[in-house]
């Protein structure tokens, strides 16, 4: 009788876990941002906070959101705020500011 060939043993699938602690984009500290999910609230919210710079942020959760989605939402909000500030600064540089460094009636008295 022929000997049965042993099949290859199946290796367990590697399950990658999503991170729950992140780096802070404001103070550049490592592993200082924690995210807490409060699904029991109405509406459900995700809370993000940095232990070093004490920055806090929150967002409304969707049914499938995880901690990494709250962190990504925070990063996108920071980028949008940065772009808005840069646009406002560029508009001020292009069109000049309304005041010429002189306040109130001083402009009239100085002439």
Tab-separated table of C-alpha atoms in Angstrom:
chain	number	residue	atom	x	y	z
A	1	UNK	CA	0.000	0.000	0.000
A	2	UNK	CA	1.083	3.449	-0.747
A	3	UNK	CA	1.703	5.894	2.023
A	4	UNK	CA	-0.637	8.910	2.135
A	5	UNK	CA	1.022	12.229	1.515
A	6	UNK	CA	0.667	14.646	4.369
A	7	UNK	CA	-0.891	17.911	3.230
A	8	UNK	CA	0.688	21.216	4.039
A	9	UNK	CA	-0.319	22.506	7.392
A	10	UNK	CA	-2.309	25.685	7.119
A	11	UNK	CA	-0.769	28.619	8.867
A	12	UNK	CA	-3.077	30.850	10.865
A	13	UNK	CA	-4.069	34.074	9.165
A	14	UNK	CA	-2.374	37.164	10.513
A	15	UNK	CA	-4.910	39.594	11.903
A	16	UNK	CA	-3.638	43.159	11.903
A	17	UNK	CA	-4.938	45.214	14.802
A	18	UNK	CA	-5.735	48.864	14.307
A	19	UNK	CA	-3.860	51.255	16.608
A	20	UNK	CA	-5.655	52.966	19.481
A	21	UNK	CA	-2.881	55.343	20.582
A	22	UNK	CA	-1.458	57.872	18.122
A	23	UNK	CA	1.111	60.657	17.714
A	24	UNK	CA	0.054	64.259	18.314
A	25	UNK	CA	0.261	66.513	15.257
A	26	UNK	CA	0.281	69.708	17.322
A	27	UNK	CA	3.035	69.032	19.871
A	28	UNK	CA	4.814	66.215	17.930
A	29	UNK	CA	4.848	63.888	20.937
A	30	UNK	CA	4.797	60.152	20.339
A	31	UNK	CA	1.985	57.893	21.581
A	32	UNK	CA	0.233	60.675	23.471
A	33	UNK	CA	-3.141	60.863	21.717
A	34	UNK	CA	-5.883	58.558	22.949
A	35	UNK	CA	-9.302	58.057	21.414
A	36	UNK	CA	-12.395	57.068	23.365
A	37	UNK	CA	-15.581	55.897	21.702
A	38	UNK	CA	-18.896	56.635	23.389
A	39	UNK	CA	-21.472	54.734	21.368
A	40	UNK	CA	-24.033	54.781	24.162
A	41	UNK	CA	-24.451	58.559	23.829
A	42	UNK	CA	-27.044	59.993	21.512
A	43	UNK	CA	-25.614	60.894	19.040
A	44	UNK	CA	-22.569	58.599	19.396
A	45	UNK	CA	-19.301	60.533	19.638
A	46	UNK	CA	-15.584	59.816	19.467
A	47	UNK	CA	-13.335	61.846	21.777
A	48	UNK	CA	-9.669	62.492	21.058
A	49	UNK	CA	-7.258	63.995	23.600
A	50	UNK	CA	-3.508	64.553	23.902
A	51	UNK	CA	-1.904	63.900	27.287
A	52	UNK	CA	0.971	66.336	26.630
A	53	UNK	CA	-0.596	69.478	25.117
A	54	UNK	CA	-4.118	68.853	26.522
A	55	UNK	CA	-5.718	69.360	23.080
A	56	UNK	CA	-9.222	67.885	22.814
A	57	UNK	CA	-11.418	67.212	19.802
A	58	UNK	CA	-14.574	65.190	19.130
A	59	UNK	CA	-16.676	64.057	16.209
A	60	UNK	CA	-19.942	62.296	15.573
A	61	UNK	CA	-19.519	58.577	14.889
A	62	UNK	CA	-20.932	56.536	12.076
A	63	UNK	CA	-21.898	52.910	12.763
A	64	UNK	CA	-18.664	51.370	11.408
A	65	UNK	CA	-16.170	53.962	12.701
A	66	UNK	CA	-13.160	52.866	14.728
A	67	UNK	CA	-10.537	54.828	16.700
A	68	UNK	CA	-8.407	55.338	13.614
A	69	UNK	CA	-11.333	57.062	11.857
A	70	UNK	CA	-11.615	59.617	14.668
A	71	UNK	CA	-7.861	60.291	14.415
A	72	UNK	CA	-8.111	60.664	10.637
A	73	UNK	CA	-11.034	63.079	11.026
A	74	UNK	CA	-8.915	65.179	13.401
A	75	UNK	CA	-6.010	65.251	10.936
A	76	UNK	CA	-8.346	66.340	8.121
A	77	UNK	CA	-9.850	69.059	10.330
A	78	UNK	CA	-6.359	70.359	11.165
A	79	UNK	CA	-5.433	70.431	7.465
A	80	UNK	CA	-8.640	72.272	6.554
A	81	UNK	CA	-8.001	74.834	9.292
A	82	UNK	CA	-4.414	75.284	8.084
A	83	UNK	CA	-5.557	75.807	4.476
A	84	UNK	CA	-8.167	78.331	5.608
A	85	UNK	CA	-5.580	80.271	7.637
A	86	UNK	CA	-3.134	80.217	4.712
A	87	UNK	CA	-5.840	81.476	2.315
A	88	UNK	CA	-6.830	84.287	4.711
A	89	UNK	CA	-3.168	85.282	5.065
A	90	UNK	CA	-2.673	85.223	1.284
A	91	UNK	CA	-5.758	87.427	0.770
A	92	UNK	CA	-4.422	89.897	3.335
A	93	UNK	CA	-1.036	90.026	1.609
A	94	UNK	CA	-2.549	90.457	-1.874
A	95	UNK	CA	-5.084	93.156	-1.029
A	96	UNK	CA	-3.302	94.775	1.908
A	97	UNK	CA	-4.852	95.407	5.257
A	98	UNK	CA	-7.333	98.197	5.898
A	99	UNK	CA	-5.246	99.984	8.500
A	100	UNK	CA	-1.879	101.503	7.682
A	101	UNK	CA	-0.416	100.934	11.103
A	102	UNK	CA	-2.183	104.049	12.434
A	103	UNK	CA	-5.096	103.869	14.824
A	104	UNK	CA	-8.190	106.061	14.828
A	105	UNK	CA	-7.831	109.861	14.676
A	106	UNK	CA	-4.045	109.786	14.751
A	107	UNK	CA	-3.987	109.675	10.954
A	108	UNK	CA	-5.841	113.021	10.767
A	109	UNK	CA	-3.798	114.734	13.499
A	110	UNK	CA	-0.480	113.752	11.976
A	111	UNK	CA	-1.080	115.625	8.693
